[in-house]
C-alpha positions as MATLAB code, in Angstrom:
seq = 'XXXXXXXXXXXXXXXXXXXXXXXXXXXXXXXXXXXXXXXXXXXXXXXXXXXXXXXXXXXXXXXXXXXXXXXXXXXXXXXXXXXXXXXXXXXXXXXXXXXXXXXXXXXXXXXXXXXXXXXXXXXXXXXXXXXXXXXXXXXXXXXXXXXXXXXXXXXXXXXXXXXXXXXXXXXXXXXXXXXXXXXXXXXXXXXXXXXXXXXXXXXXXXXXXXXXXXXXXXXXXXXXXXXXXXXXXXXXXXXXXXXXXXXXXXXXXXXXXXXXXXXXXXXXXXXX';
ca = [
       0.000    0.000    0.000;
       1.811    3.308   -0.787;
      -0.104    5.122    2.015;
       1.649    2.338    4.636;
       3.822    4.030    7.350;
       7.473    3.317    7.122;
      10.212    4.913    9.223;
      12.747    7.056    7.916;
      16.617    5.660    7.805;
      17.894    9.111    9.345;
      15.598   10.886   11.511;
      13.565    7.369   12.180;
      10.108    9.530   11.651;
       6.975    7.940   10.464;
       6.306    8.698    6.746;
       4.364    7.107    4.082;
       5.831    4.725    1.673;
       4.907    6.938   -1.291;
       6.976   10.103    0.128;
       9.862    8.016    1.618;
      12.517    8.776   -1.083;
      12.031   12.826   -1.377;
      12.377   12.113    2.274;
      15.034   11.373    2.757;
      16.975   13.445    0.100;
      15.338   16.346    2.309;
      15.662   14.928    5.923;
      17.372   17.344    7.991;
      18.927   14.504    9.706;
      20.387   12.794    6.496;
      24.257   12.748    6.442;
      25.608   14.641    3.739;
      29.550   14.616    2.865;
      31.424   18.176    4.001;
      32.612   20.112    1.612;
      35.834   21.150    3.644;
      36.865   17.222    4.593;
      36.140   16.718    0.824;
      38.374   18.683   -0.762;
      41.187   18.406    2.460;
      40.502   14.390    1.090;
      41.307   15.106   -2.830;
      44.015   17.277   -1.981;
      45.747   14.773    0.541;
      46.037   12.293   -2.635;
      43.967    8.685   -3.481;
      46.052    6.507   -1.192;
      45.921    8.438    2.515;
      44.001    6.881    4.665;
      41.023    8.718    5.662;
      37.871    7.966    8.408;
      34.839    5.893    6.844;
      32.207    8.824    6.657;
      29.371    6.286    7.647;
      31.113    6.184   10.795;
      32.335    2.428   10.859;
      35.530    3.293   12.442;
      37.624    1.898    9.543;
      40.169    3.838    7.806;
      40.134    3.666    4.355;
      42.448    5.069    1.222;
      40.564    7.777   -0.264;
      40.556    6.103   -3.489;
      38.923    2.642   -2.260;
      35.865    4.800   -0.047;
      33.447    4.498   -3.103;
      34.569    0.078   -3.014;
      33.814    0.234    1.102;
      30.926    2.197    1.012;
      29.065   -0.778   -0.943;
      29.914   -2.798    1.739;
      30.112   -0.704    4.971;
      28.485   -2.425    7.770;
      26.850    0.695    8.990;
      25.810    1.893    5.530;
      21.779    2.820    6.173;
      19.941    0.360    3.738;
      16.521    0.023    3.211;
      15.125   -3.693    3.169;
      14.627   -5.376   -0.022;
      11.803   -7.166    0.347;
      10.347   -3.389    0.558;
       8.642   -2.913    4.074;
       9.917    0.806    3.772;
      12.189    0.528    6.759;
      15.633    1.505    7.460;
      19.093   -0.068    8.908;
      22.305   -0.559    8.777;
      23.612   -3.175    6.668;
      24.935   -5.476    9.138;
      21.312   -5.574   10.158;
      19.900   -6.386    7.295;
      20.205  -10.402    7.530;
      17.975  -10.522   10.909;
      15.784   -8.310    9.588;
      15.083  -10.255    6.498;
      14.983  -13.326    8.412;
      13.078  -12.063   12.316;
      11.447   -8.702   11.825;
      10.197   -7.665    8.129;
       6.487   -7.655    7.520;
       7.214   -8.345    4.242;
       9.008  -11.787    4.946;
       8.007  -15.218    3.682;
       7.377  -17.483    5.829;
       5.688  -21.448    5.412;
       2.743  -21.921    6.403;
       2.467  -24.383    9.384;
       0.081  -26.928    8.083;
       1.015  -30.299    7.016;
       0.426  -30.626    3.419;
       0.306  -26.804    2.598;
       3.892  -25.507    0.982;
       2.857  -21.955    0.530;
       4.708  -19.419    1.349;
       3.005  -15.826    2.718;
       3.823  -12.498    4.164;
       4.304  -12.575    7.711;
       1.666   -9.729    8.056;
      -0.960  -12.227    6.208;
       0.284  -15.790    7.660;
      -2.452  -15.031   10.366;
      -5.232  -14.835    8.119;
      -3.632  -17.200    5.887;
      -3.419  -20.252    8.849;
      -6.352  -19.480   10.015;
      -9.172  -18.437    6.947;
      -7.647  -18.963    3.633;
      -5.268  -22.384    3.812;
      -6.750  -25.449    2.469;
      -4.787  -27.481    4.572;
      -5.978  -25.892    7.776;
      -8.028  -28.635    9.551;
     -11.720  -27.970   10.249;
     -14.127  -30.273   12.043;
     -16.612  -32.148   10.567;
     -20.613  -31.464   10.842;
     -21.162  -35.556   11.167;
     -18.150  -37.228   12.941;
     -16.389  -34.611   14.550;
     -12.881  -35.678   13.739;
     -10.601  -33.263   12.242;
      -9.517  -33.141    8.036;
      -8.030  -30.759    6.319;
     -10.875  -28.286    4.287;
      -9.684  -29.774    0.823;
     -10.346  -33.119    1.637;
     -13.566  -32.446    3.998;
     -16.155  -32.958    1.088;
     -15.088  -36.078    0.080;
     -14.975  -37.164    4.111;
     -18.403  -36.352    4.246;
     -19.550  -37.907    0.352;
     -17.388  -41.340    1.013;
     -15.436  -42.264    3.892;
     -17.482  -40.536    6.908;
     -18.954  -43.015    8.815;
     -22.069  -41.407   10.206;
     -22.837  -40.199    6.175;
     -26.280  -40.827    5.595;
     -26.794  -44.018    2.556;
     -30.089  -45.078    0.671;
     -30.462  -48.703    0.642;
     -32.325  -50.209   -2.143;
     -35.307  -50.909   -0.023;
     -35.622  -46.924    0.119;
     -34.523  -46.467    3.765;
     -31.407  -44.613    4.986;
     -29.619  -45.517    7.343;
     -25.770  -43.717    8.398;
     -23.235  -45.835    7.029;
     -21.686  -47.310   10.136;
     -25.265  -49.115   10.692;
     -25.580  -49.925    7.340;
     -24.348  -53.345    7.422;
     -26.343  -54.131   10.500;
     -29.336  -52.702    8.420;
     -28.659  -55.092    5.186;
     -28.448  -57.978    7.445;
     -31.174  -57.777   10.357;
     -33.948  -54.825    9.395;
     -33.910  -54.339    5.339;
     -37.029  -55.273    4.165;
     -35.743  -56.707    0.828;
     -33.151  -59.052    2.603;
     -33.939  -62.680    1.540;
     -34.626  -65.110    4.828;
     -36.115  -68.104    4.692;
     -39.172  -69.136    6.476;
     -39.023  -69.375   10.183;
     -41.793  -72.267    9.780;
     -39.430  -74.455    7.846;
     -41.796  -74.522    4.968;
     -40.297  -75.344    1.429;
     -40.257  -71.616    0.314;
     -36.475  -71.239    0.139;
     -36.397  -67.483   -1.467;
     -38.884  -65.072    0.803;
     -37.847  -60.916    1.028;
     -38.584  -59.923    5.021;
     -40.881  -57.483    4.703;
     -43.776  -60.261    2.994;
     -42.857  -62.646    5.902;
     -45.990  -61.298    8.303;
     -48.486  -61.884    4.858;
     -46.591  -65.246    4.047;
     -46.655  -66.642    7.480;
     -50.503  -65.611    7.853;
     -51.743  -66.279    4.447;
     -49.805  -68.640    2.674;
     -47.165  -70.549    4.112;
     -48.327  -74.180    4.671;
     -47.122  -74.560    8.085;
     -48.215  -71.674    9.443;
     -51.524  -72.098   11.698;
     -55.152  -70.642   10.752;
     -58.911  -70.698   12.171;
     -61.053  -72.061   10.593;
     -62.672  -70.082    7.981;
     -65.741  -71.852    9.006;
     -66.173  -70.172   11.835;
     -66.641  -73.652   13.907;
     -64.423  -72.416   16.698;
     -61.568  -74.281   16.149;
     -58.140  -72.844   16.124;
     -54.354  -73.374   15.652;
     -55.131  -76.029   12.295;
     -51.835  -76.150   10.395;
     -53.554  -74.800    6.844;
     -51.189  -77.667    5.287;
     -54.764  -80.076    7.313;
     -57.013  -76.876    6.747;
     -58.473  -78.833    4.333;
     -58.616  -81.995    5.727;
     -60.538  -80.080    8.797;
     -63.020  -78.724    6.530;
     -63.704  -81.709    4.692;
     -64.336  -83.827    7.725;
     -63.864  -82.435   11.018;
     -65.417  -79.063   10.962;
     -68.523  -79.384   12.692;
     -70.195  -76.434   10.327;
     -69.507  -78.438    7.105;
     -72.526  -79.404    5.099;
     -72.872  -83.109    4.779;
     -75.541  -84.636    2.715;
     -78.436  -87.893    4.109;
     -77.292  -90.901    2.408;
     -80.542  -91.651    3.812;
     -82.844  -88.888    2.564;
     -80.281  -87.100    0.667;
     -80.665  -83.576    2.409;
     -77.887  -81.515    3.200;
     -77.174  -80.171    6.398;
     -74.195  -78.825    8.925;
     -72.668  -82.155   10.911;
     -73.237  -80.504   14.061;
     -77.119  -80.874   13.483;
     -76.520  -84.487   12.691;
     -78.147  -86.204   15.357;
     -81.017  -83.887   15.446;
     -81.296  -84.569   11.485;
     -81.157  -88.355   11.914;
     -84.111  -88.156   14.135;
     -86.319  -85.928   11.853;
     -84.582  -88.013    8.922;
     -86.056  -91.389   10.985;
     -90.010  -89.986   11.989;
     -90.009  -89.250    8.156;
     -88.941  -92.700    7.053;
     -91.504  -94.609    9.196;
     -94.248  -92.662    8.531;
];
């Protein structure tokens, strides 16, 4: 941002980034070279030795100071990686590397190899990183954001699955589901009847209706119950006491309860 507040390499003021150079050509603080030591310096000759004018302590010949001024340790230099402030050069490696805003620095999560701003690694760890691990809405274990969704679509045991009978179930239960409660599971009769291939939810309507061992009233209405409906028929054809049976006498029909009653009539009629 060019409106950012950096601090001046001579008077250490606060300016913004966008004035920083006119500055610090016009700081009142800046060091400037004196005229008088100048020319005392050219008239001396190139090889006396002479003070460093940064103020190193070094003596240098007048015709290397351009050579040591590149590399004076106390040389004011502003950082490279552009955070506006101002050191010495001897500083410059732990600033680089411990203080600049501007730094790079790897993010902390396993997986993630990017590299940020200090001033944004915050926002970065926290916000933006896919890597960053979140919890998730179903299990509560921890993943990392770019591989929550599939979590949740495939591996996530409490995901919610549609068996084929139409029910869902979460996935953890759906074996137990497919095994004991799905209605389209194929069981065999609990009767031992010969009907091998039966899905559970017609067992109720096969072991009431149609499954040979199963037990029945009779349809009669005679009062008896508990008839295996394999002898239903057997019952009805001669034990039911409300079956019609016919007068091998008279040839009448009526119920075999009434039977003695009809022999008697059936007997009066004959004699008469």
């Amino acid at each position: 941002c060019p409106h950012r507040p950096v601090t001046c390499g001579h008077c250490k003021g606060k300016i913004d980034a966008r004035c920083q150079q006119a500055h610090e050509r016009q700081c009142p603080e800046r060091k400037v070279p004196c005229p008088h030591l100048t020319a005392k310096r050219e008239a001396a000759g190139p090889h006396t030795p002479i003070p460093c004018p940064e103020g190193c302590f070094e003596r240098i010949k007048y015709c290397e100071l351009a050579i040591h001024e590149e590399k004076c340790p106390v040389r004011p230099t502003a950082c490279s990686n552009g955070c506006g402030q101002m050191m010495e050069l001897q500083e410059v490696k732990k600033h680089l590397e411990s203080s600049c805003n501007l730094r790079a620095i790897r993010c902390c999560h396993r997986g993630c190899a990017a590299k940020v701003p200090a001033t944004s690694l915050n926002e970065h760890q926290t916000r933006s990183c896919e890597w960053r691990l979140v919890a998730c809405d179903l299990c509560s274990d921890c993943f990392p954001v770019c591989i929550l969704a599939k979590h949740q679509q495939n591996q996530c045991p409490n995901r919610r699955m549609r068996c084929v009978c139409g029910a869902t179930e979460p996935a953890k239960e759906m074996p137990e589901h497919r095994a004991q409660r799905c209605g389209l599971r194929v069981i065999r009769c609990p009767l031992g009847c010969a009907i091998d291939v039966l899905e559970a939810r017609n067992l109720d309507k096969h072991v009431k209706m149609h499954c040979e061992l199963g037990v029945a009233s009779c349809p009669q209405h005679c009062g008896t119950h508990g008839i295996q409906r394999n002898a239903l028929a057997q019952h009805l054809e001669n034990d039911c006491p409300e079956r019609l049976v016919q007068c091998s006498k008279c040839e009448t029909w009526y119920q075999a309860k009434q039977a003695f009653a009809h022999s008697s009539e059936c007997s009066s009629t004959l004699d008469s």
